[in-house]
Each structure stands twice: as C-alpha cells, then as structure tokens.
mmCIF file with all atom_site columns, C-alpha atoms in Angstrom:
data_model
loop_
_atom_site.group_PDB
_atom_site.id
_atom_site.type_symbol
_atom_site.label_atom_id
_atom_site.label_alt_id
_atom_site.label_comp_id
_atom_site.label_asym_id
_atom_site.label_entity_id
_atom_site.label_seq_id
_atom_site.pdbx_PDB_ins_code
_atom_site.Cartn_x
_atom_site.Cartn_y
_atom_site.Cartn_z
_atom_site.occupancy
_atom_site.B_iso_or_equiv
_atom_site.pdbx_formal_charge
_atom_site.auth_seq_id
_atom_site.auth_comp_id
_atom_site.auth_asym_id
_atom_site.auth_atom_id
_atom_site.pdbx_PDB_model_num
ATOM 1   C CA . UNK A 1 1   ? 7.894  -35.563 11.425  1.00 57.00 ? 1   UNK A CA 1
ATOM 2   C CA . UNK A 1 2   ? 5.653  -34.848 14.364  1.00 59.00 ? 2   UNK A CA 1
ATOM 3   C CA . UNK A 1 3   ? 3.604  -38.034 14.676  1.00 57.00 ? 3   UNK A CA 1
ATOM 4   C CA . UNK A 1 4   ? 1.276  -37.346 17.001  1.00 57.00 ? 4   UNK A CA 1
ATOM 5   C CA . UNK A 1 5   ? 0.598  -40.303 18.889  1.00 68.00 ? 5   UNK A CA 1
ATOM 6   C CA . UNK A 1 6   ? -3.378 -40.017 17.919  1.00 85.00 ? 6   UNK A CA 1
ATOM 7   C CA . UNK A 1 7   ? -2.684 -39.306 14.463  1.00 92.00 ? 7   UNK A CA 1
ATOM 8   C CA . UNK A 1 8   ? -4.175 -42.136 12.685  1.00 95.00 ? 8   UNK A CA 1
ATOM 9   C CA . UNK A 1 9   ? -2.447 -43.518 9.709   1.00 95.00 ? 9   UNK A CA 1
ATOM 10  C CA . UNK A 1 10  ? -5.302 -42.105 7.296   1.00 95.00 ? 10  UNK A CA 1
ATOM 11  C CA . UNK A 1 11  ? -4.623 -38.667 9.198   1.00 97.00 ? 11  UNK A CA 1
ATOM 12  C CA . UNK A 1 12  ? -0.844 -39.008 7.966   1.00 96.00 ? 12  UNK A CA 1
ATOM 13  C CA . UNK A 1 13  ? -1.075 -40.089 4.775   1.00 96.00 ? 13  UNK A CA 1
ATOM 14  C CA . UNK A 1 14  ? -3.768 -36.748 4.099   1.00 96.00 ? 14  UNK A CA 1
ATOM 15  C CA . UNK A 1 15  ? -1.216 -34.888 5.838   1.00 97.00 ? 15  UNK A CA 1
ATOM 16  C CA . UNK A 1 16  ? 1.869  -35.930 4.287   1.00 97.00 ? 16  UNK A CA 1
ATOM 17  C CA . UNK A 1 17  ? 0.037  -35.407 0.527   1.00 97.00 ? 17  UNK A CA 1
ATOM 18  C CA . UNK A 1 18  ? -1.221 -32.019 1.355   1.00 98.00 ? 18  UNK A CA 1
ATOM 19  C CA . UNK A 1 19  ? 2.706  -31.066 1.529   1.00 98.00 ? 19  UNK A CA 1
ATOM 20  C CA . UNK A 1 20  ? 3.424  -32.900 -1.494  1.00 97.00 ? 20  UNK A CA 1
ATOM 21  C CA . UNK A 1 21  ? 0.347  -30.927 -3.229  1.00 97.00 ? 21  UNK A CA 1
ATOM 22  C CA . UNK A 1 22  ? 1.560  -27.143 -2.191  1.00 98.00 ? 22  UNK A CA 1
ATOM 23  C CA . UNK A 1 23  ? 5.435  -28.978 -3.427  1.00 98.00 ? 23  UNK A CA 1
ATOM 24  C CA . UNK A 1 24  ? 3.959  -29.597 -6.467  1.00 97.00 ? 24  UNK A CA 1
ATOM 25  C CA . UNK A 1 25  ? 2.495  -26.399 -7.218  1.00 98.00 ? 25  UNK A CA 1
ATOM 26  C CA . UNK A 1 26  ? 5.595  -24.348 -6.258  1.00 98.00 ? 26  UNK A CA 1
ATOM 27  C CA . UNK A 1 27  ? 7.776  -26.551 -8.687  1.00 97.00 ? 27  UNK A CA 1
ATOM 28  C CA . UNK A 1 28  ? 5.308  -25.950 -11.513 1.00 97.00 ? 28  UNK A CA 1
ATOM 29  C CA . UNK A 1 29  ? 5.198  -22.566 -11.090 1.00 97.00 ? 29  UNK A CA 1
ATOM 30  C CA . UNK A 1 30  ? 9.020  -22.527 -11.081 1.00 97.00 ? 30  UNK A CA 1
ATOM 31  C CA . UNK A 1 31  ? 9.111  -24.468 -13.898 1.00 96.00 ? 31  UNK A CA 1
ATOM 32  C CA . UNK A 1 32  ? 6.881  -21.747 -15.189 1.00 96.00 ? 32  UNK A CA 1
ATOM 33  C CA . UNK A 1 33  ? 9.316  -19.259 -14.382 1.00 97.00 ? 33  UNK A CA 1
ATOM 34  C CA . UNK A 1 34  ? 12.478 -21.222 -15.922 1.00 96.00 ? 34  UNK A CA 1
ATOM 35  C CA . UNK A 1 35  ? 10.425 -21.379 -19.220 1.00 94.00 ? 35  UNK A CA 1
ATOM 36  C CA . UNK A 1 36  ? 9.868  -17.730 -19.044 1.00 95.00 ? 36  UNK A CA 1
ATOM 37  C CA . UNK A 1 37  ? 13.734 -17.040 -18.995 1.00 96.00 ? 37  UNK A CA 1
ATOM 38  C CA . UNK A 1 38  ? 14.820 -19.971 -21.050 1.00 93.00 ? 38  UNK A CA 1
ATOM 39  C CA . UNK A 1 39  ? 12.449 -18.237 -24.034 1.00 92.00 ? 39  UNK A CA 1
ATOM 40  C CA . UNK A 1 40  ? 14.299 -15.165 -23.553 1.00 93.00 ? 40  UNK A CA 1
ATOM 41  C CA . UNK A 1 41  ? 17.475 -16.561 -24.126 1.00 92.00 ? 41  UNK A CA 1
ATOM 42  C CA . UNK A 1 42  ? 16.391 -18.365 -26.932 1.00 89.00 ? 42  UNK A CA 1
ATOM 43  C CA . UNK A 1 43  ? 14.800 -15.341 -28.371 1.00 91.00 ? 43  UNK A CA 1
ATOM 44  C CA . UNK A 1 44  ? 18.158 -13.413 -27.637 1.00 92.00 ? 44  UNK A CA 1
ATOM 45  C CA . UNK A 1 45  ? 20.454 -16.282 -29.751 1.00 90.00 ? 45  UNK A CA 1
ATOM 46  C CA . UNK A 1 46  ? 17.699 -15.806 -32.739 1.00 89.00 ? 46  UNK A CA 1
ATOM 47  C CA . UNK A 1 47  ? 18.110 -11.887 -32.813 1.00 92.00 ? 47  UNK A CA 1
ATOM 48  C CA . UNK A 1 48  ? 21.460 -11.540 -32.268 1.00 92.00 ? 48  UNK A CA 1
ATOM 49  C CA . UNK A 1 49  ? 22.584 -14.964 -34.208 1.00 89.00 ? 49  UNK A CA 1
ATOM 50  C CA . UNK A 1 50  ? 24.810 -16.294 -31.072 1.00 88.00 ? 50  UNK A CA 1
ATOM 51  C CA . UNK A 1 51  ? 25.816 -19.753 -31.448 1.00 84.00 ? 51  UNK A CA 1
ATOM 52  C CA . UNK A 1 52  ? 23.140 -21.758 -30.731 1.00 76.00 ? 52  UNK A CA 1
ATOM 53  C CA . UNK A 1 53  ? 24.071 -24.492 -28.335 1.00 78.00 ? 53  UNK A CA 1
ATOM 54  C CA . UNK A 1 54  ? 26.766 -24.318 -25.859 1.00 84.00 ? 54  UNK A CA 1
ATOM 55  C CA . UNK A 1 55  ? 28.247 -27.953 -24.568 1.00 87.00 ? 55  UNK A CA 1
ATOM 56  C CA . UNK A 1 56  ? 30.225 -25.883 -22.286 1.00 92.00 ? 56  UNK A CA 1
ATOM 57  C CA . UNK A 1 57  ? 27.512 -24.475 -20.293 1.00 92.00 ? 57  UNK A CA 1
ATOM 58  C CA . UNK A 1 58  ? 25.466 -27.761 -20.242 1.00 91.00 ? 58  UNK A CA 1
ATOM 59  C CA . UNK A 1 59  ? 28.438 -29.942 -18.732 1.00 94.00 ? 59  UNK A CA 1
ATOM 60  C CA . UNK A 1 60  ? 28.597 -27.182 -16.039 1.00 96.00 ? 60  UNK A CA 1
ATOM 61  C CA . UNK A 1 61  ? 25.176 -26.667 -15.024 1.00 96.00 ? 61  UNK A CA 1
ATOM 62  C CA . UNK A 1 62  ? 25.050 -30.783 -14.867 1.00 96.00 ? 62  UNK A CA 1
ATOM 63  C CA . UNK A 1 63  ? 28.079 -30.389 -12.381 1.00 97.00 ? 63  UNK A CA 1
ATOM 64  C CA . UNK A 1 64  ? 26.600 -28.127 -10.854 1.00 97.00 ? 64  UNK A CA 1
ATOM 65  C CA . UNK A 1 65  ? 23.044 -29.804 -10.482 1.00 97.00 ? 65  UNK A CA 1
ATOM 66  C CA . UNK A 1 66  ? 24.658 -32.643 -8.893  1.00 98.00 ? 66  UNK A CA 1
ATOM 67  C CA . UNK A 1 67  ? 26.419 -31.340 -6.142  1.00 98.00 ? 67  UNK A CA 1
ATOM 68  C CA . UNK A 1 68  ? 23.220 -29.203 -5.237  1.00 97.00 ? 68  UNK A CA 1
ATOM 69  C CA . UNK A 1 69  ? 21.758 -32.447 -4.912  1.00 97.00 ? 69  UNK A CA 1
ATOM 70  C CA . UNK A 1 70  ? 23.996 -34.398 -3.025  1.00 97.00 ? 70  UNK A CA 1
ATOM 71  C CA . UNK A 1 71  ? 23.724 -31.270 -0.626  1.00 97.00 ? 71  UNK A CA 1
ATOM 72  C CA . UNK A 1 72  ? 19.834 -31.822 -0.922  1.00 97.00 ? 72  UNK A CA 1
ATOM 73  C CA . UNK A 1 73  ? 20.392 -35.560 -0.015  1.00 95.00 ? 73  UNK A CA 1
ATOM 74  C CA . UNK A 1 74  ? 18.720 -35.691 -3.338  1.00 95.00 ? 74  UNK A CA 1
ATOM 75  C CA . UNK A 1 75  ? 20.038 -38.697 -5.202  1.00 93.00 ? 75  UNK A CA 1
ATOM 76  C CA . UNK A 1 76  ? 22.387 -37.024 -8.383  1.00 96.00 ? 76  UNK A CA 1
ATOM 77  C CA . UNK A 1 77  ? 21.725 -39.296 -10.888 1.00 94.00 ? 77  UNK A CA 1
ATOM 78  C CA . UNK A 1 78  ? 18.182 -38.622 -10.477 1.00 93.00 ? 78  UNK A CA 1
ATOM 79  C CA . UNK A 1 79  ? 19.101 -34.611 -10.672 1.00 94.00 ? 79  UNK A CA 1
ATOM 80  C CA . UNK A 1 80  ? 20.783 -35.573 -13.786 1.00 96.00 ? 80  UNK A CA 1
ATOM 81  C CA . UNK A 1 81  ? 17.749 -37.384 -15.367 1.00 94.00 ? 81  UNK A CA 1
ATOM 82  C CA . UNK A 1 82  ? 15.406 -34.863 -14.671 1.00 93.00 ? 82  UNK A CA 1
ATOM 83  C CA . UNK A 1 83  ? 17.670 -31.972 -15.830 1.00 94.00 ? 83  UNK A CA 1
ATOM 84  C CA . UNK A 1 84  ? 18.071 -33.496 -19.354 1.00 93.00 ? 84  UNK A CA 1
ATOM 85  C CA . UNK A 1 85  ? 14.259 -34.396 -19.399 1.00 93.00 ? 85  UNK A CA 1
ATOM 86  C CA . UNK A 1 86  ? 13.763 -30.829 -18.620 1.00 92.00 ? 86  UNK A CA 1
ATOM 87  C CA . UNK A 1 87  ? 16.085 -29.315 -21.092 1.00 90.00 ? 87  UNK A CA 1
ATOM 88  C CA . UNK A 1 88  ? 15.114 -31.975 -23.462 1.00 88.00 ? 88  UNK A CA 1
ATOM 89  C CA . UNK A 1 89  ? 11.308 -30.303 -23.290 1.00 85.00 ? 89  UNK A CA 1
ATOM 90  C CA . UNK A 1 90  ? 12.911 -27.006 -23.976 1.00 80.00 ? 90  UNK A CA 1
ATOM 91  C CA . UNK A 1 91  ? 14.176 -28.005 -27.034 1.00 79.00 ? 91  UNK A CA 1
ATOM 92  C CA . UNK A 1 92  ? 11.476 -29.601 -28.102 1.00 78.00 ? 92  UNK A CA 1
ATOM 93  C CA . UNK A 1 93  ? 9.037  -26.548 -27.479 1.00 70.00 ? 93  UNK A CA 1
ATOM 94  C CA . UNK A 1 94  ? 11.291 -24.392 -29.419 1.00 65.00 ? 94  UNK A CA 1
ATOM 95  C CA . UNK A 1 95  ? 11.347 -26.653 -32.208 1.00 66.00 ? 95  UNK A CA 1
ATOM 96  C CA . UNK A 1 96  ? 7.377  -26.890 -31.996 1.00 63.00 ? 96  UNK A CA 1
ATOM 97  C CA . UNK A 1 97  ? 7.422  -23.206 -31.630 1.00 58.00 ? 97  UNK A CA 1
ATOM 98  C CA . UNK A 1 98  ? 9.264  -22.440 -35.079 1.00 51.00 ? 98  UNK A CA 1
ATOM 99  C CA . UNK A 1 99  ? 12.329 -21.310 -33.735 1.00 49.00 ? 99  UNK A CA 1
ATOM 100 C CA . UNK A 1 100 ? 15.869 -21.471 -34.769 1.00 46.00 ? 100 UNK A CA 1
ATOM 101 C CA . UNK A 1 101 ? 17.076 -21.755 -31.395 1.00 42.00 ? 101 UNK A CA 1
ATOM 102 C CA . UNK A 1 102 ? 18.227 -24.316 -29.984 1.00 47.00 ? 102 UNK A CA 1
ATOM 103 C CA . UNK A 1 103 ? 19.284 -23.565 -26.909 1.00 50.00 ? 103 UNK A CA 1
ATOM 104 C CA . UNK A 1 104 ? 19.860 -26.404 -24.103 1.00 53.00 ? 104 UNK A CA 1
ATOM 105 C CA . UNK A 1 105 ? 20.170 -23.605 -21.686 1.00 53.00 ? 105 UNK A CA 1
ATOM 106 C CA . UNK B 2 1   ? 12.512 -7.527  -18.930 1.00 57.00 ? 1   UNK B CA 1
ATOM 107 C CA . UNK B 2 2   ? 14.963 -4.702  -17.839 1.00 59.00 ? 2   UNK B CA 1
ATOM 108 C CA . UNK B 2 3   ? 16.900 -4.523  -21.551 1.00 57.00 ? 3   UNK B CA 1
ATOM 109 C CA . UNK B 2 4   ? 19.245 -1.742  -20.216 1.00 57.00 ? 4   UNK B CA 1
ATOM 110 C CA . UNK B 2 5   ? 20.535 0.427   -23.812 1.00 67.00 ? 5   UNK B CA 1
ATOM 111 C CA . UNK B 2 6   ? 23.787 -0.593  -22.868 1.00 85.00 ? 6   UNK B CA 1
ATOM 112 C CA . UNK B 2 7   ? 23.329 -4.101  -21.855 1.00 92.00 ? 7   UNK B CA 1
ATOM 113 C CA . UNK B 2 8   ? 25.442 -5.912  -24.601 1.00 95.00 ? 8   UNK B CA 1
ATOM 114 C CA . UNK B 2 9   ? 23.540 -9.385  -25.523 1.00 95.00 ? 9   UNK B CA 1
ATOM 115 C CA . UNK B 2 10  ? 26.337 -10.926 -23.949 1.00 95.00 ? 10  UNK B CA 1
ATOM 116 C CA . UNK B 2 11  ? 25.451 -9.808  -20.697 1.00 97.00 ? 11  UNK B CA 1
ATOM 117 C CA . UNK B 2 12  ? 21.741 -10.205 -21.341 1.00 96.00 ? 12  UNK B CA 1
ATOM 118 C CA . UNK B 2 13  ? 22.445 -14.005 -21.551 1.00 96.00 ? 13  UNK B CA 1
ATOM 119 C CA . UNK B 2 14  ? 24.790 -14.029 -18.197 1.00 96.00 ? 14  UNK B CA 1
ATOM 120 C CA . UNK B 2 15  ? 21.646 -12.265 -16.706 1.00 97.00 ? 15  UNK B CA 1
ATOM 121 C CA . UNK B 2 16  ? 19.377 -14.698 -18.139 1.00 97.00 ? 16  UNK B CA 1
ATOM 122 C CA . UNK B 2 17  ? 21.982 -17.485 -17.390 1.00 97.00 ? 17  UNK B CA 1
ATOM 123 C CA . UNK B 2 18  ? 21.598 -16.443 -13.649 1.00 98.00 ? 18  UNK B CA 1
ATOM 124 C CA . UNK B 2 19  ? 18.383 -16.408 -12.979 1.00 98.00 ? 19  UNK B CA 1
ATOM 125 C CA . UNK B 2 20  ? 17.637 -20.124 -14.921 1.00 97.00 ? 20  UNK B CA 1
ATOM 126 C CA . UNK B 2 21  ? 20.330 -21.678 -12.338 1.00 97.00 ? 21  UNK B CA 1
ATOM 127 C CA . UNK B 2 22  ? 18.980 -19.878 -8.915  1.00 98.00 ? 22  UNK B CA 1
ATOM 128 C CA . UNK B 2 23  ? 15.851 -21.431 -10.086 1.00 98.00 ? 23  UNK B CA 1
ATOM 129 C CA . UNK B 2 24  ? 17.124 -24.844 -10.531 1.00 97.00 ? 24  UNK B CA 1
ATOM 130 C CA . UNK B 2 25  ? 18.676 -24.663 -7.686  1.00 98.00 ? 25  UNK B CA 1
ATOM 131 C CA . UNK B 2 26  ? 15.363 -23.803 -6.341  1.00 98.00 ? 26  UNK B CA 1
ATOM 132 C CA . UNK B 2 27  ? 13.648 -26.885 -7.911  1.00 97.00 ? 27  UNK B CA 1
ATOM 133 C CA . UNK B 2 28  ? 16.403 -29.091 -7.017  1.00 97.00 ? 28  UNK B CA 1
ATOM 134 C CA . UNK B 2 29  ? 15.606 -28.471 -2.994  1.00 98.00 ? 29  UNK B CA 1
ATOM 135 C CA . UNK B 2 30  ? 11.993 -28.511 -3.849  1.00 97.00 ? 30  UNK B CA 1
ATOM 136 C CA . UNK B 2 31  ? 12.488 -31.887 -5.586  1.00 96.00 ? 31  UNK B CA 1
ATOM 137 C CA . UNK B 2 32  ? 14.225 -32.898 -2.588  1.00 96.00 ? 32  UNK B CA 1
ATOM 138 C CA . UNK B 2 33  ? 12.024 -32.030 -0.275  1.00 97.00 ? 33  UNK B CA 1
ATOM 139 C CA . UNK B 2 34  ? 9.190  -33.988 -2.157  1.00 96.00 ? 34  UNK B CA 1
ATOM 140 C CA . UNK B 2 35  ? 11.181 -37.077 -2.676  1.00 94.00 ? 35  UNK B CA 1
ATOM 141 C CA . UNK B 2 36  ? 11.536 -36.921 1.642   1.00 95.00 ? 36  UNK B CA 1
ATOM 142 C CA . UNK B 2 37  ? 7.509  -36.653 1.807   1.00 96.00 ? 37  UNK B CA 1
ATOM 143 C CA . UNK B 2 38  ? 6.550  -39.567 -0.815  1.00 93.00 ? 38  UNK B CA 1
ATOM 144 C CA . UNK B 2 39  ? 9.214  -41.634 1.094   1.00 92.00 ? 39  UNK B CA 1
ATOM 145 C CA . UNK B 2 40  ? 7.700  -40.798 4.026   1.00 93.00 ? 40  UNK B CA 1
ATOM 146 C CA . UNK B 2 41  ? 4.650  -41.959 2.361   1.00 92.00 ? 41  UNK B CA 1
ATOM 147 C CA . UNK B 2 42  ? 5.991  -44.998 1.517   1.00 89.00 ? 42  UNK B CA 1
ATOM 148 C CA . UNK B 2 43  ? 6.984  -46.169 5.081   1.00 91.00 ? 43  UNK B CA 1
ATOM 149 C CA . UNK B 2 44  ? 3.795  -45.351 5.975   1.00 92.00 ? 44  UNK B CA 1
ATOM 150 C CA . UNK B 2 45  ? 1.633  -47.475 3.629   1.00 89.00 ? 45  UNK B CA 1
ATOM 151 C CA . UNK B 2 46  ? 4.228  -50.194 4.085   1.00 89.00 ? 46  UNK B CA 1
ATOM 152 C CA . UNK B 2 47  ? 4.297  -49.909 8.261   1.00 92.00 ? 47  UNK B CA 1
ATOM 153 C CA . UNK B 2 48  ? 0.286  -49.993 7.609   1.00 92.00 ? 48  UNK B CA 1
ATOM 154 C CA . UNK B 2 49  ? -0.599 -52.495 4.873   1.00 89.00 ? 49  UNK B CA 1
ATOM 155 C CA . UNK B 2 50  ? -2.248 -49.580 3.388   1.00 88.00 ? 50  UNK B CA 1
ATOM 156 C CA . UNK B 2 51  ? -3.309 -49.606 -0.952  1.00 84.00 ? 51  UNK B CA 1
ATOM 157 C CA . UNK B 2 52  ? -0.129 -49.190 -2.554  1.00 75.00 ? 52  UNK B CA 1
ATOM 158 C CA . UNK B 2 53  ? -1.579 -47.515 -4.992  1.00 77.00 ? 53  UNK B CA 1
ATOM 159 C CA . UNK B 2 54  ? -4.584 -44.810 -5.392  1.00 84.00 ? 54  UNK B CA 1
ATOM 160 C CA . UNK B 2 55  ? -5.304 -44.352 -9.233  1.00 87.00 ? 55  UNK B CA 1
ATOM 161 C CA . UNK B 2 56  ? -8.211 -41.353 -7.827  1.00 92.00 ? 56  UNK B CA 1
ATOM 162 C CA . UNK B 2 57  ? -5.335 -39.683 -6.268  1.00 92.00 ? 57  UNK B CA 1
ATOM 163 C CA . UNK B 2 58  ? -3.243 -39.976 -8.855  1.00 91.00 ? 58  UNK B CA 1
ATOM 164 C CA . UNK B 2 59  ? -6.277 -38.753 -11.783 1.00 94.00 ? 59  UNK B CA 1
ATOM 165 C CA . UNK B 2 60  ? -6.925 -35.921 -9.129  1.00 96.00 ? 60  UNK B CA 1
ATOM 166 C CA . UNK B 2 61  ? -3.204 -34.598 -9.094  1.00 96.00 ? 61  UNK B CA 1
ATOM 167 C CA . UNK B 2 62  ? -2.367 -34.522 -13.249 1.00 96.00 ? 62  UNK B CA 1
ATOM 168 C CA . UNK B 2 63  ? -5.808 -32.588 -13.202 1.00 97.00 ? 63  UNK B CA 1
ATOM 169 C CA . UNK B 2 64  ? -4.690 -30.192 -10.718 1.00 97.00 ? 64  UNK B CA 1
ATOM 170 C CA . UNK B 2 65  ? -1.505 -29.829 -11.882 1.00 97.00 ? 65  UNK B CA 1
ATOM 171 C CA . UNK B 2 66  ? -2.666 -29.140 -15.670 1.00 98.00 ? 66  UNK B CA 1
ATOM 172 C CA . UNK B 2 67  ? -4.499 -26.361 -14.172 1.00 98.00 ? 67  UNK B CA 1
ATOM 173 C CA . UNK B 2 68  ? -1.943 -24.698 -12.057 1.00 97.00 ? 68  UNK B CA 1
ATOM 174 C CA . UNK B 2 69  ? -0.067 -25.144 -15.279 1.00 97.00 ? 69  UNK B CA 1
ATOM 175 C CA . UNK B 2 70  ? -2.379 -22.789 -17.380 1.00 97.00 ? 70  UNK B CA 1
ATOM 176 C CA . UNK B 2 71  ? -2.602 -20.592 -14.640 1.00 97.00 ? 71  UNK B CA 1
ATOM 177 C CA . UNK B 2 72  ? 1.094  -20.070 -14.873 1.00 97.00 ? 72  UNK B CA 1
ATOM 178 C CA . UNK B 2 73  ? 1.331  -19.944 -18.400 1.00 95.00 ? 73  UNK B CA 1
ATOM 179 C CA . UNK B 2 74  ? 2.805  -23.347 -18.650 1.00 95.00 ? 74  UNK B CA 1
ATOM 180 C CA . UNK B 2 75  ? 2.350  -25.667 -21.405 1.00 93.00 ? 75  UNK B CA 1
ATOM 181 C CA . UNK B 2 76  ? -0.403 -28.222 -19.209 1.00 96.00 ? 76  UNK B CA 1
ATOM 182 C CA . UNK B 2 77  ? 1.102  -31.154 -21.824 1.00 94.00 ? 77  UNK B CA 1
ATOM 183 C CA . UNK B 2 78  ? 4.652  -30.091 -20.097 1.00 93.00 ? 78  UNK B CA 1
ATOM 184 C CA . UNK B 2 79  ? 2.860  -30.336 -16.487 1.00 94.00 ? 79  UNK B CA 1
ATOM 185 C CA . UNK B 2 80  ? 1.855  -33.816 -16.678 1.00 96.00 ? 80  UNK B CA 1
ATOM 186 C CA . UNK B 2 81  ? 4.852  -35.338 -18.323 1.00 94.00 ? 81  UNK B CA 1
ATOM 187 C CA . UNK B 2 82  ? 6.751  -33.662 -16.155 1.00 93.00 ? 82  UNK B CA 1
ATOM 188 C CA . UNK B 2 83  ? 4.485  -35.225 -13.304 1.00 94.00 ? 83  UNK B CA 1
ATOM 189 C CA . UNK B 2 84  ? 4.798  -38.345 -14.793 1.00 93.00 ? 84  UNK B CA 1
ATOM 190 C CA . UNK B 2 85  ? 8.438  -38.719 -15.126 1.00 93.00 ? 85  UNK B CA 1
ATOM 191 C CA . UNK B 2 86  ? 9.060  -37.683 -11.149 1.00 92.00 ? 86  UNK B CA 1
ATOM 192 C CA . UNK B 2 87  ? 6.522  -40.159 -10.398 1.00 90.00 ? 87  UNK B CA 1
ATOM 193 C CA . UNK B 2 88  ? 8.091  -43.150 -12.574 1.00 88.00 ? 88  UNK B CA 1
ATOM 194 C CA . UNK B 2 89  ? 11.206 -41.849 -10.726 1.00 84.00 ? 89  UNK B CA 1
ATOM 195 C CA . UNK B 2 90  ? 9.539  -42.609 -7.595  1.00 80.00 ? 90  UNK B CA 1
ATOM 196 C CA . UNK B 2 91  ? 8.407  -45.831 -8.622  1.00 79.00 ? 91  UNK B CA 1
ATOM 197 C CA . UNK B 2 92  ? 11.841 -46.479 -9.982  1.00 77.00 ? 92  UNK B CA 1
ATOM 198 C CA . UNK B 2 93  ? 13.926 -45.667 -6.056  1.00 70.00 ? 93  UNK B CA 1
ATOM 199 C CA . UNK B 2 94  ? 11.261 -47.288 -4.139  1.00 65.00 ? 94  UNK B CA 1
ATOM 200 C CA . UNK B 2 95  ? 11.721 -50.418 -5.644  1.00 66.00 ? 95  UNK B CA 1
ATOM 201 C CA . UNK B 2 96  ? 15.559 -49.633 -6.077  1.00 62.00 ? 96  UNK B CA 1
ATOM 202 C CA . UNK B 2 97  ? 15.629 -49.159 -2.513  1.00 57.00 ? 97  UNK B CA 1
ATOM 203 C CA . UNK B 2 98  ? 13.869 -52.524 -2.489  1.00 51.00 ? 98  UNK B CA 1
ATOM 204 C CA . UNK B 2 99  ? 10.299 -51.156 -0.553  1.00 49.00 ? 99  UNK B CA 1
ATOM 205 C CA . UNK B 2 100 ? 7.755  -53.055 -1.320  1.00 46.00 ? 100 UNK B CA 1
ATOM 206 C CA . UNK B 2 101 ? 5.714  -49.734 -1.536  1.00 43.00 ? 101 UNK B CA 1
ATOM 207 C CA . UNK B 2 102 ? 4.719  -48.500 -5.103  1.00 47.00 ? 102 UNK B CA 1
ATOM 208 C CA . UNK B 2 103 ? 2.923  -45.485 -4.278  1.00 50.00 ? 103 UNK B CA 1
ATOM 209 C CA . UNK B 2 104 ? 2.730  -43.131 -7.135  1.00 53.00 ? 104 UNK B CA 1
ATOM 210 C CA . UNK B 2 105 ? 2.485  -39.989 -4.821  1.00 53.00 ? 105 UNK B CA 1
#
C-alpha cells in the first residue's frame, strides 16, 4: 500500500474502508446478478421438469471455487463456506418463493 | 434473456451454468481482495492501539448495504446475512491467525 509517510493512522484506516465500501457494493451487486441467473435456471428445471438437483455439478463448482481461491491467496476453506452459505440462500429463497426447484446451482 | 427458438433447455442451462461461474469467479477475487484490505485494517489498529471495534461503522455498513441491495433487486434480508457471515469470517481468521485485532470491517 502506499503509506505516505504523513498519512496519519486515522487517514488510513478512512482510506483503507472506503475500498472495502466500493468492494462491498460490487459483490452485492454481483450477488445480484448470480441471483438473476440462478432464478432462471431454476425457472428452466420447473418448465421443462429437469432433474432438480445435480451433486455432480455442485462437487465441481466446489473444486473449482477452491483452486480460484488458492490463486486469489484467498483461504479455500473459507471459499468453500461461503459457497454453500450462498447456495444454501438459494435454496432457501426458492423454497420461500413457492417453487419446485431446487436447484443448488 | 436471449431464448434462441432453437436453443434446446439443455443448452439454456450450460448458458446459464456459464455465466453463474464467471461470476463466482468474479466474487471469489473480489472476496479476496477485501479479505487483503480488512487485514490490512487489522495491522493497522493493532500497530496503533486503535478501537478494535466500531459498532457505528458497522450499523452504517448493513444500512448501506440493505440499500444497495434494493437498488439491485436483491433480497436486503440476503445483503446483511450475507454481510454478516463474511464478517464472522473475519472475526473467525483474525483470531485464527492469532491477531489480537477483532475488527468487524
């Protein structure tokens, strides 16, 4: 980070939050964005009665997660946790929503 | 969504299937990127004897967040458990990692 050497530590701290504030709102809107598609899938399994889950496709994407962030120096287990809160939500929302589909997509 | 007539469902779903895992691979930098800032944080308030923790800040960032939320279309429930997981995942590595720092950033 560029400390400058008259940055006080106040200075830095409002500095260092302001990035985790625009982070923040670029993952919800992402998240926003994920929901968008994941509804469309589950909308797709519900009109065309595809299998609903897919344990295949779950194990991979958790694979895959992982090694993203080990690239990220993001710690995996941590990937892993949040993925399956995150799909976890999904299910739950299409449940609350009425719909057949339960998709862990 | 572009529902080409001769799209089977099949390939609607590997469509769908693609764009949900560019955007976690998205989030999963993203997330990465924000764990780097609140550890950053965390040196910081150590290095300084600053608060550890900022409850205001905290208040201030689920009410943001809700909002961006709605303004996505995202469920603002979603938003802040979402918030609050990453943040007890914070919590969680910090004092893993044995910092005496328990920002919740």
């Amino acid at each position: 980070m560029t400390d400058a050497p008259t940055e006080t530590p106040e200075a830095t701290l409002q500095r260092l939050r302001a990035s985790i504030d625009n982070i923040d709102a670029a993952l919800v809107y992402l998240l926003a964005e994920r929901f968008r598609a994941t509804q469309q899938v589950g909308e797709l399994k519900a009109r065309y009665a595809m299998p609903a889950s897919d344990p295949g496709r779950e194990e991979q994407q958790v694979a895959r997660l992982r090694a993203l962030a080990e690239a990220a120096h993001l710690d995996p287990e941590f990937a892993e946790k949040w993925f399956n809160f995150v799909v976890a939500e999904v299910i739950r929302h299409h449940v609350a929503a009425g719909a057949e589909e339960n998709e862990r997509p």
